[in-house]
PDB file of C-alpha atoms in Angstrom:
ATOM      1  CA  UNK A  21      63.638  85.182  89.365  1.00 51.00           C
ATOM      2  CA  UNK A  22      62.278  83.798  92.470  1.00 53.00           C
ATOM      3  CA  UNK A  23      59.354  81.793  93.115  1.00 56.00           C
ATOM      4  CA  UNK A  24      57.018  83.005  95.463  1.00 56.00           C
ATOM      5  CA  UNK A  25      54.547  79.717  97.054  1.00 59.00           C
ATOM      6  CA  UNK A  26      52.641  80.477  99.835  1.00 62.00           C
ATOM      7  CA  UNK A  27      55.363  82.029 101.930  1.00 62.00           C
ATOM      8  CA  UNK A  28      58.083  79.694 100.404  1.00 65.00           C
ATOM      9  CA  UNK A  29      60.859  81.457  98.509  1.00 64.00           C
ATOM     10  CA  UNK A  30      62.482  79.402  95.975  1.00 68.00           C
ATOM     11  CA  UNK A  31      65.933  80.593  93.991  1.00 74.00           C
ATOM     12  CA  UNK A  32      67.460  79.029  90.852  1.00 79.00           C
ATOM     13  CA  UNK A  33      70.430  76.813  91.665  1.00 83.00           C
ATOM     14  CA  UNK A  34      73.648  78.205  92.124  1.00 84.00           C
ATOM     15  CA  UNK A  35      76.251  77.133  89.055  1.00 86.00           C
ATOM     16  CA  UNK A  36      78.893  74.648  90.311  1.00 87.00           C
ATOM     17  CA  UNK A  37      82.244  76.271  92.383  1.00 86.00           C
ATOM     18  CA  UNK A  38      84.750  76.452  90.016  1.00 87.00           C
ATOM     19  CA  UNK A  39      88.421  75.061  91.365  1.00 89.00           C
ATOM     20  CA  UNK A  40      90.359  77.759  92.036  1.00 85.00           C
ATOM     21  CA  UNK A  41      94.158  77.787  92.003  1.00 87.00           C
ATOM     22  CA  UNK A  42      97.223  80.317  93.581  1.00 85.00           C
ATOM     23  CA  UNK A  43     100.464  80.881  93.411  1.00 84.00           C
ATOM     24  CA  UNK A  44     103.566  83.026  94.344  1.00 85.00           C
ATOM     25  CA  UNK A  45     107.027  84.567  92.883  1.00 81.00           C
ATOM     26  CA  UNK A  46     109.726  83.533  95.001  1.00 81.00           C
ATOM     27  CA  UNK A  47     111.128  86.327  96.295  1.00 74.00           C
ATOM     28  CA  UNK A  48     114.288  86.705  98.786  1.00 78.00           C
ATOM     29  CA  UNK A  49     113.561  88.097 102.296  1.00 84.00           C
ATOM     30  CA  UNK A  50     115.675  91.433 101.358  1.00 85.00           C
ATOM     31  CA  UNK A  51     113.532  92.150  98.154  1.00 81.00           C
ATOM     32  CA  UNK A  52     110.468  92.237 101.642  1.00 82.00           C
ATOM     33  CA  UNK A  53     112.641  94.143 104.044  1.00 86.00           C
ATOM     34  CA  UNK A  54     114.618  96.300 101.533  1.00 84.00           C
ATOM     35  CA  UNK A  55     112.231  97.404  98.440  1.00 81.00           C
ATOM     36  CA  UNK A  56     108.712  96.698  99.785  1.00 82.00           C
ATOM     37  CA  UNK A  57     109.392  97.911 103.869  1.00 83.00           C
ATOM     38  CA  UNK A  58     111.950 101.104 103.126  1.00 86.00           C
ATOM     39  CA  UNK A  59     111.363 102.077  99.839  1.00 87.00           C
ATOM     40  CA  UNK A  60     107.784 101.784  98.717  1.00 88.00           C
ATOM     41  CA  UNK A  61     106.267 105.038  98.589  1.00 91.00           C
ATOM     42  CA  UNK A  62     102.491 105.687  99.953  1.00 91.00           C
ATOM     43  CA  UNK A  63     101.004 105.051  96.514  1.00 93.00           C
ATOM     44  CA  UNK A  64     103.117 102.111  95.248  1.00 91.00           C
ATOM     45  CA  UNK A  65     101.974 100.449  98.712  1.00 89.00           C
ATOM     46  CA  UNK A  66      98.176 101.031  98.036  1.00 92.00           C
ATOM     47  CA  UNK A  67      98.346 100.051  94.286  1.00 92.00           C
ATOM     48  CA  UNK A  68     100.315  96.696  95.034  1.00 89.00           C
ATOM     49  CA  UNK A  69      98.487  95.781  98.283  1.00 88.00           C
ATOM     50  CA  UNK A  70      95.178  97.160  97.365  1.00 93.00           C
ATOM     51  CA  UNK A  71      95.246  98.682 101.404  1.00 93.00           C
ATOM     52  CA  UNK A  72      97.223 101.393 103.400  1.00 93.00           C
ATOM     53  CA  UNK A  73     100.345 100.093 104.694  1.00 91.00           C
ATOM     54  CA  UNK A  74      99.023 100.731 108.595  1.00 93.00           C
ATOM     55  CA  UNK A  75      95.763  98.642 107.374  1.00 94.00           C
ATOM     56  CA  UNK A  76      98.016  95.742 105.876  1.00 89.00           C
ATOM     57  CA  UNK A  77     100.453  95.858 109.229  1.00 89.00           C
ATOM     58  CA  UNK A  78      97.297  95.476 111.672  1.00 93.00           C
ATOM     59  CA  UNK A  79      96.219  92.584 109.454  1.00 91.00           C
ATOM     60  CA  UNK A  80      99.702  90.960 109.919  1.00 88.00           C
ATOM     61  CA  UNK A  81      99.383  91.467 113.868  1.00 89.00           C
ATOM     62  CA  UNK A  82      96.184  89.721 114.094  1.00 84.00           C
TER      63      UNK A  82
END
């Protein structure tokens, strides 16, 4: 809830950032160019990248 004094909005604290972490599969460069570039199909592209391929290319090129 927030607190409402005279004008003043006040909000609860916001819980501590939690660490976050990555990481990656090593992949060869032909596994990019062969599977994901010439083979992926419309549908595998948007399930795996979450984005059309043309959206995901423009990104790239920025």
């Amino acid at each position: 809830k927030f607190l409402n004094t005279k004008n003043r909005s006040f909000s609860p604290p916001l819980p501590p950032a939690k660490t976050r972490s990555h990481w990656m599969k090593v992949r060869s460069k032909g596994w990019w160019e062969r599977i994901v570039l010439l083979e992926f199909t419309d549908q595998e592209w948007k399930q795996n990248f979450r984005m059309s391929r043309a959206s995901f290319m423009k990104l790239c090129s920025l």
